[in-house]
Coordinates of C-alpha atoms and ligand atoms in Angstrom, one line a residue:
Chain A
X140 CA 0.0 0.0 0.0
X141 CA 1.2 3.5 -0.8
X142 CA 2.0 5.6 2.2
X143 CA -0.1 8.8 2.5
X144 CA 1.3 11.5 0.3
X145 CA 2.9 14.3 2.2
X146 CA 0.9 17.5 2.6
X147 CA 2.3 20.7 1.1
X148 CA 2.7 23.7 3.3
X149 CA 3.6 27.2 1.9
X150 CA 5.0 29.7 4.3
X151 CA 4.1 33.1 2.9
X152 CA 6.3 35.8 4.3
X153 CA 4.8 39.3 4.2
X154 CA 7.8 41.2 5.3
X155 CA 9.9 43.0 2.7
X156 CA 13.1 42.5 4.8
X157 CA 15.6 40.0 3.5
X158 CA 17.4 39.8 6.9
X159 CA 16.2 39.7 10.5
X160 CA 12.5 39.6 9.7
X161 CA 10.4 38.6 12.7
X162 CA 7.7 37.4 10.3
X163 CA 10.1 35.0 8.6
X164 CA 11.6 33.8 12.0
X165 CA 8.1 33.1 13.5
X166 CA 6.9 31.3 10.4
X167 CA 10.0 29.2 9.9
X168 CA 10.0 28.2 13.5
X169 CA 6.4 26.9 13.2
X170 CA 7.2 25.1 9.9
X171 CA 10.2 23.4 11.5
X172 CA 7.9 22.0 14.2
X173 CA 5.7 20.3 11.6
X174 CA 6.1 16.5 11.3
X175 CA 8.5 16.0 8.4
X176 CA 6.9 12.6 7.7
X177 CA 3.6 14.3 7.0
X178 CA 4.5 17.7 5.7
X179 CA 6.8 19.3 3.2
X180 CA 7.2 23.1 3.5
X181 CA 8.5 25.8 1.3
X182 CA 9.1 29.5 2.0
X183 CA 7.8 32.2 -0.3
X184 CA 8.8 35.8 0.2
X185 CA 5.9 37.7 -1.3
X186 CA 7.9 40.9 -2.0
X187 CA 10.6 39.0 -4.0
X188 CA 8.1 36.8 -5.7
X189 CA 6.3 39.8 -7.0
X190 CA 9.4 41.7 -8.1
X191 CA 10.6 38.7 -10.1
X192 CA 9.6 40.1 -13.5
X193 CA 9.7 36.9 -15.5
X194 CA 7.2 35.2 -13.2
X195 CA 4.9 38.1 -12.6
X196 CA 1.9 36.7 -14.5
X197 CA 0.8 33.1 -14.2
X198 CA 3.8 32.6 -11.9
X199 CA 5.4 29.6 -10.4
X200 CA 4.7 30.8 -6.9
X201 CA 1.1 31.3 -7.6
X202 CA 0.8 27.7 -8.7
X203 CA 2.7 26.5 -5.7
X204 CA 0.4 28.4 -3.4
X205 CA -2.7 27.0 -5.1
X206 CA -1.4 23.5 -4.8
X207 CA -0.7 23.8 -1.1
X208 CA -2.8 22.1 1.6
X209 CA -1.8 24.6 4.3
X210 CA -0.9 28.3 3.9
X211 CA 1.0 29.9 6.8
X212 CA 0.9 33.6 6.2
X213 CA 3.4 35.5 8.5
X214 CA 3.5 39.2 8.1
X215 CA 4.3 42.5 9.9
X216 CA 1.6 45.0 10.6
X217 CA 2.0 48.0 8.3
X218 CA -0.1 51.1 9.1
X219 CA -2.7 49.1 11.0
X220 CA -3.0 46.8 8.0
X221 CA -0.9 44.5 5.8
X222 CA 2.0 45.6 3.6
X223 CA 0.8 46.9 0.2
X224 CA 1.9 44.1 -2.1
X225 CA 0.2 41.5 0.1
X226 CA -3.0 42.8 -1.4
X227 CA -1.7 42.2 -4.8
X228 CA -0.9 38.6 -3.9
X229 CA -4.3 38.0 -2.1
X230 CA -6.1 39.5 -5.1
X231 CA -4.2 37.1 -7.5
X232 CA -4.9 34.0 -5.3
X233 CA -8.6 35.0 -4.9
X234 CA -9.1 35.6 -8.7
X235 CA -7.4 32.3 -9.5
X236 CA -9.5 30.3 -7.0
X237 CA -12.6 32.0 -8.3
X238 CA -11.8 31.4 -12.0
X239 CA -10.9 27.7 -11.6
X240 CA -13.5 27.0 -8.9
X241 CA -11.0 24.6 -7.5
X242 CA -12.6 22.7 -4.6
X243 CA -9.2 21.8 -3.1
X244 CA -9.2 22.4 0.6
X245 CA -6.6 24.9 1.7
X246 CA -6.1 25.7 5.3
X247 CA -5.0 29.2 6.2
X248 CA -3.2 30.3 9.4
X249 CA -2.1 33.9 9.9
X250 CA 0.7 35.2 12.1
X251 CA 0.9 38.9 12.4
X252 CA 3.5 40.8 14.4
X253 CA 3.4 44.5 15.2
X254 CA 5.9 47.1 16.4
X255 CA 3.6 48.3 19.2
X256 CA 3.3 45.9 22.1
X257 CA -0.5 45.6 22.1
X258 CA -1.3 42.6 19.9
X259 CA -4.9 43.9 19.7
X260 CA -3.7 46.6 17.3
X261 CA -3.3 43.9 14.6
X262 CA -7.0 42.8 14.9
X263 CA -8.0 44.8 11.7
X264 CA -5.2 43.2 9.7
X265 CA -6.3 39.8 11.0
X266 CA -9.9 40.5 9.9
X267 CA -8.6 41.3 6.4
X268 CA -6.9 37.9 6.3
X269 CA -10.1 36.2 7.4
X270 CA -12.1 37.9 4.7
X271 CA -9.5 36.9 2.2
X272 CA -9.5 33.3 3.3
X273 CA -13.3 33.2 3.4
X274 CA -13.7 34.8 -0.1
X275 CA -11.1 32.4 -1.5
X276 CA -12.9 29.4 -0.1
X277 CA -10.2 28.4 2.3
X278 CA -10.5 26.9 5.8
X279 CA -9.7 29.5 8.4
X280 CA -7.4 28.2 11.2
X281 CA -7.2 31.5 13.0
X282 CA -4.5 34.1 13.7
X283 CA -1.6 34.4 16.1
X284 CA -1.0 38.1 17.0
X285 CA 2.3 39.2 18.5
X286 CA 3.1 42.6 19.8
X287 CA 6.6 44.2 19.9
X288 CA 7.6 41.6 17.2
X289 CA 10.9 43.4 16.5
X290 CA 12.2 41.8 19.7
X291 CA 12.1 38.5 17.8
X292 CA 13.8 39.9 14.7
X293 CA 16.2 37.2 13.4
X294 CA 16.8 35.5 16.8
X295 CA 16.6 31.8 17.4
X296 CA 13.3 31.4 19.2
X297 CA 14.5 28.3 21.0
X298 CA 17.2 30.4 22.7
X299 CA 15.0 33.3 23.7
X300 CA 14.8 33.9 27.4
X301 CA 12.1 33.1 29.9
X302 CA 10.3 36.4 29.3
X303 CA 9.4 35.2 25.7
X304 CA 8.5 31.6 26.6
X305 CA 4.9 32.2 25.4
X306 CA 6.0 32.8 21.8
X307 CA 7.6 29.4 21.6
X308 CA 4.8 27.7 23.4
X309 CA 2.2 29.3 21.2
X310 CA 4.0 28.2 18.0
X311 CA 4.6 24.7 19.4
X312 CA 0.9 24.3 20.3
X313 CA -0.1 25.5 16.8
X314 CA 2.3 23.1 15.1
X315 CA 1.1 20.2 17.2
X316 CA -2.5 20.9 16.3
X317 CA -1.7 21.0 12.5
X318 CA 0.4 17.8 12.9
X319 CA -2.6 16.0 14.3
X320 CA -5.2 17.6 12.1
X321 CA -6.8 19.3 15.1
X322 CA -8.2 22.8 15.8
X323 CA -5.5 25.2 17.1
X324 CA -6.2 25.5 20.8
X325 CA -7.5 28.8 22.2
X326 CA -4.5 28.9 24.5
X327 CA -2.1 29.3 21.5
X328 CA -3.9 32.5 20.4
X329 CA -4.2 33.7 24.0
X330 CA -0.6 33.4 25.1
X331 CA 0.9 34.8 21.9
X332 CA -1.1 38.0 22.4
X333 CA 0.0 38.5 26.0
X334 CA 2.2 41.6 26.3
X335 CA 5.7 41.0 27.9
X336 CA 6.4 44.7 28.7
X337 CA 4.3 47.4 30.3
X338 CA 3.3 50.3 28.1
X339 CA 5.4 52.8 30.0
X340 CA 8.5 50.7 30.0
X341 CA 8.0 50.0 26.2
X342 CA 7.9 53.8 25.5
X343 CA 10.9 54.4 27.6
X344 CA 13.0 51.7 26.1
X345 CA 11.8 52.4 22.6
X346 CA 12.5 56.1 22.7
X347 CA 16.0 55.6 24.1
X348 CA 16.6 53.0 21.4
X349 CA 15.8 55.4 18.6
X350 CA 17.8 58.2 20.1
X351 CA 20.8 55.9 20.4
X352 CA 20.5 54.8 16.8
X353 CA 20.3 58.5 15.7
X354 CA 23.4 59.2 17.8
X355 CA 25.3 56.4 16.0
X356 CA 24.2 57.8 12.7
X357 CA 25.0 61.4 13.6
X358 CA 21.4 62.5 12.9
X359 CA 20.3 63.6 16.4
X360 CA 20.0 67.2 15.4
X361 CA 17.8 66.3 12.3
X362 CA 15.5 63.9 14.2
X363 CA 12.8 66.6 14.5
X364 CA 13.1 68.0 11.0
X365 CA 9.9 68.9 9.2
X366 CA 10.8 68.7 5.5
X367 CA 7.2 68.8 4.4
X368 CA 6.0 71.7 6.6
X369 CA 3.1 73.3 4.8
X370 CA 4.1 76.2 2.7
X371 CA 2.3 79.3 3.9
X372 CA -0.1 80.9 1.5
X373 CA 0.6 84.6 1.3
Chain B
X203 CA -10.4 74.1 1.0
X204 CA -7.2 73.0 -0.5
X205 CA -7.9 69.3 -1.4
X206 CA -6.0 66.3 -2.4
X207 CA -7.6 63.2 -4.1
X208 CA -5.6 60.0 -3.9
X209 CA -7.2 57.7 -6.3
X210 CA -6.5 54.0 -5.5
X211 CA -8.9 52.7 -8.2
X212 CA -7.3 51.7 -11.5
X213 CA -8.9 52.2 -14.9
X214 CA -9.3 48.4 -15.3
X215 CA -11.9 48.4 -12.5
X216 CA -14.7 49.7 -14.6
X217 CA -17.5 50.3 -12.1
X218 CA -15.3 51.6 -9.4
X219 CA -13.6 53.9 -11.9
X220 CA -16.9 55.4 -12.8
X221 CA -17.4 56.3 -9.1
X222 CA -14.0 57.9 -9.2
X223 CA -15.0 59.9 -12.3
X224 CA -18.1 61.2 -10.5
X225 CA -16.0 62.3 -7.5
X226 CA -13.5 63.9 -9.8
X227 CA -16.2 65.9 -11.6
X228 CA -17.8 67.0 -8.2
X229 CA -14.4 68.3 -7.1
X230 CA -13.7 70.1 -10.4
X231 CA -17.1 71.8 -10.2
X232 CA -16.5 72.9 -6.6
X233 CA -14.9 76.1 -5.3
X234 CA -12.1 74.1 -3.8
X235 CA -8.5 74.0 -5.0
X236 CA -8.0 70.4 -6.0
X237 CA -5.0 68.2 -6.8
X238 CA -5.7 64.7 -8.0
X239 CA -3.4 61.8 -8.4
X240 CA -4.1 58.4 -10.1
X241 CA -1.8 56.3 -8.0
X242 CA -1.8 53.4 -10.4
X243 CA 0.0 55.6 -13.0
X244 CA 2.7 56.6 -10.5
X245 CA 6.0 55.2 -9.7
X246 CA 5.6 54.3 -6.0
X247 CA 7.8 51.5 -4.7
X248 CA 6.5 49.5 -1.7
X249 CA 8.1 50.5 1.7
X250 CA 11.2 48.4 2.4
X251 CA 10.7 48.5 6.2
X252 CA 14.2 50.0 6.8
X253 CA 13.1 52.9 9.1
X254 CA 15.8 55.1 7.4
X255 CA 13.1 57.8 7.1
X256 CA 13.2 58.1 10.9
X257 CA 16.9 57.6 11.6
X258 CA 19.0 58.3 8.5
X259 CA 17.1 61.1 6.7
X260 CA 14.5 62.1 9.3
X261 CA 11.2 63.0 7.7
X262 CA 12.0 61.7 4.2
X263 CA 12.0 58.3 2.7
X264 CA 15.3 57.2 1.1
X265 CA 13.5 55.9 -2.0
X266 CA 13.5 58.7 -4.5
X267 CA 10.3 58.2 -6.4
X268 CA 6.7 59.4 -6.4
X269 CA 6.1 58.0 -2.9
X270 CA 8.1 61.0 -1.6
X271 CA 6.0 63.4 -3.6
X272 CA 2.7 62.0 -2.3
X273 CA 4.0 62.0 1.4
X274 CA 4.8 65.7 0.8
X275 CA 1.6 66.5 -0.9
X276 CA -0.3 65.0 2.0
X277 CA 1.1 67.6 4.3
X278 CA 0.4 70.5 1.9
X279 CA -3.4 70.1 1.9
X280 CA -6.3 70.9 4.2
X281 CA -8.1 67.7 3.4
X282 CA -7.2 64.5 1.7
X283 CA -9.5 61.9 0.1
X284 CA -8.5 58.2 0.1
X285 CA -10.4 56.5 -2.6
X286 CA -10.1 52.7 -2.9
X287 CA -12.0 49.6 -3.8
X288 CA -12.7 47.8 -0.5
X289 CA -10.2 44.9 -0.8
X290 CA -11.0 42.2 1.7
X291 CA -11.9 45.0 4.0
X292 CA -8.7 46.9 3.4
X293 CA -7.4 49.3 0.7
X294 CA -6.2 48.4 -2.8
X295 CA -2.5 47.8 -3.5
X296 CA -2.4 51.1 -5.3
X297 CA -3.6 53.1 -2.3
X298 CA -1.8 51.1 0.3
X299 CA 1.6 51.4 -1.4
X300 CA 1.2 55.2 -1.0
X301 CA -0.1 55.0 2.6
X302 CA 2.9 52.8 3.7
X303 CA 5.2 55.6 2.6
X304 CA 3.5 58.1 4.9
X305 CA 5.4 56.9 8.0
X306 CA 8.2 59.6 7.7
X307 CA 5.4 62.1 8.5
X308 CA 5.3 60.9 12.1
X309 CA 8.2 60.7 14.6
X310 CA 9.8 57.4 15.6
X311 CA 9.1 58.2 19.3
X312 CA 6.3 56.5 21.2
X313 CA 3.6 57.9 23.5
X314 CA 0.5 56.5 25.0
X315 CA -2.6 57.9 23.2
X316 CA -6.1 56.7 23.9
X317 CA -4.6 54.0 26.1
X318 CA -2.6 52.5 23.3
X319 CA 1.0 53.2 22.2
X320 CA 1.4 55.3 19.0
X321 CA 4.0 57.5 17.4
X322 CA 4.2 61.1 18.3
X323 CA 3.3 63.6 15.4
X324 CA 6.2 65.2 13.5
X325 CA 4.1 68.2 12.4
X326 CA 1.7 70.5 14.2
X327 CA -1.2 70.1 11.9
X328 CA -2.3 67.3 9.7
X329 CA -4.9 67.2 6.9
X330 CA -8.5 66.2 7.6
X331 CA -9.3 62.9 6.0
X332 CA -12.2 61.5 3.8
X333 CA -12.2 57.7 3.3
X334 CA -14.2 56.4 0.4
X335 CA -14.5 52.7 -0.4
X336 CA -16.2 51.2 -3.4
X337 CA -18.0 47.9 -3.5
X338 CA -20.3 46.1 -6.0
X339 CA -22.9 45.6 -3.3
X340 CA -23.5 45.7 0.4
X341 CA -21.0 43.6 2.4
X342 CA -21.5 44.3 6.1
X343 CA -18.4 42.2 7.2
X344 CA -15.9 43.9 4.8
X345 CA -17.5 47.4 5.3
X346 CA -17.1 47.0 9.0
X347 CA -13.4 46.1 8.7
X348 CA -12.9 49.0 6.2
X349 CA -14.4 51.5 8.7
X350 CA -12.3 50.1 11.6
X351 CA -9.2 50.4 9.5
X352 CA -10.1 54.1 8.7
X353 CA -10.6 54.7 12.4
X354 CA -7.3 53.2 13.2
X355 CA -5.7 55.5 10.6
X356 CA -7.4 58.5 12.1
X357 CA -5.5 57.7 15.4
X358 CA -2.2 57.5 13.5
X359 CA -2.6 60.3 11.0
X360 CA -3.9 63.0 13.4
X361 CA -6.7 64.7 11.4
X362 CA -8.9 67.1 13.3
X363 CA -12.0 65.8 11.4
X364 CA -12.7 62.9 9.2
X365 CA -15.6 61.3 7.3
X366 CA -16.1 58.0 5.6
X367 CA -18.5 56.1 3.3
X368 CA -19.0 53.2 1.0
X369 CA -20.2 53.9 -2.6
X370 CA -21.8 51.0 -4.4
X371 CA -21.6 50.3 -8.1
X372 CA -25.4 50.4 -8.6
X373 CA -25.7 53.9 -7.0
X374 CA -26.8 56.7 -9.4
X375 CA -24.6 59.7 -10.1
X376 CA -27.0 61.8 -8.1
X377 CA -26.8 59.6 -5.0
X378 CA -23.0 59.6 -5.1
X379 CA -22.9 63.4 -5.5
X380 CA -25.2 64.0 -2.6
X381 CA -23.3 61.7 -0.3
X382 CA -19.9 63.0 -1.4
X383 CA -21.0 66.6 -0.7
X384 CA -21.9 65.5 2.8
X385 CA -18.5 63.9 3.3
X386 CA -16.8 67.1 2.2
X387 CA -19.0 69.2 4.6
X388 CA -18.1 66.9 7.5
X389 CA -14.5 67.8 7.2
X390 CA -14.8 71.6 6.5
X391 CA -13.4 73.5 9.5
X392 CA -15.8 76.0 10.9
Ligands
FMN73 C1 5.7 51.2 6.9 C2 5.5 50.6 8.3 C3 4.4 50.7 9.0 C4 4.2 50.1 10.2 N1 3.0 50.2 10.9 C5 2.9 49.7 12.1 C6 1.6 49.9 12.8 O1 0.7 50.5 12.3 N2 1.5 49.3 14.0 C7 2.6 48.7 14.6 O2 2.4 48.2 15.7 N3 3.7 48.5 14.0 C8 3.9 49.0 12.7 N4 5.1 48.8 12.1 C9 6.2 48.1 12.7 C10 6.3 46.6 12.2 O3 5.1 46.0 12.3 C11 7.3 45.9 13.1 O4 8.5 46.5 13.1 C12 7.4 44.4 12.8 O5 8.1 43.7 13.9 C13 8.3 44.2 11.5 O6 8.3 42.8 11.2 P1 9.3 42.1 10.2 O7 10.7 42.1 10.9 O8 8.8 40.8 9.8 O9 9.3 43.0 9.0 C14 5.3 49.4 10.8 C15 6.5 49.3 10.1 C16 6.6 49.9 8.9 C17 8.0 49.8 8.2

């Protein structure tokens, strides 16, 4: 008897960054926890996929996405929403699914990380993902929302300290659920969303951090510049 | 008023484009000074997420393209209209690529505002905002998300006043005109 064919997982990375992207780190960690006997995964950076001119139309990555059993979409929050080109990709997938009326079941899990520490600020972006998945006839697995995601950056999640234990635990729980074909437990969503810094402490650390970066760049004096100040009408 | 129209509808989207044309006519017939940009015809690269606009060249993006022009234009007007097909509850790629390039217009620094953390403003005054979404038909779920998104942007973009509405493809020119005039009135400073 043939063994069960492996399921295909596509990790769609929404960050434009090539290095130290929290979105890529979170998504890859989760994919690496999937049972390799049951799942094969591939990573698609949406920004690079779109700027690859030769493949812009009926592109290889679009086919790969459409053949997937599970899509893990991991993205930063950009202006309370998703980065611009994600809409181009969502639109292409949606149009293709509509055109072909492909009944293939695709599961969709979203991971959204934001700069601000309140994960609730990503709720609108998550709602957009859910509309997309619904309109494209996909099975919605839910969304993991992480605040202050830049702390993850390109770090090894396994080696992050006690303060960040919930990130690892949430991803482990989610991967275990996918491995066993089960619903992702509420706990996974809940603990990922828990802030690990108070608001005041976050502002204090963040503001010092930006000032130090400016100092290193020699731009402290320009930090408050207003290059687009409204020209006064005489 | 000195007004800016950022059109995130492309010519290919027939019905939505007709709504854009009605709005454009309304603006041209009005007493307002109007600048209008068709974003799909502009060279605006997506934000690279490098934050150089906060640290290296504060207040200006390092990508030298039309994204800079639009970020500047935003600050030069009394009111700005964001027009976009409602795309899964968000904006179109065309509008969003411009919006992502607005972050140089705020400071990198954080403060608590309405019990949430946000960036502090770079400028003293920001334009009022009118958000218009287009849809083939009523879609309460997506409309709700679109309105929430606009409200979030209001927190981040510091207008004094804002207004928002959805225009449907089947609405008559007259209906669109009446609603649009109301949206404009709502952001006129007394
Ligand atoms: C253009 C732009 C817009 C952003 N908008 C928001 C925002 O609205 N709220 C927020 O919390 N973080 C915002 N951020 C911060 C990113 O979400 C945050 O830095 C994230 O960790 C980046 O993930 P990545 O490393 O995968 O790119 C924004 C960043 C950029 C570059």
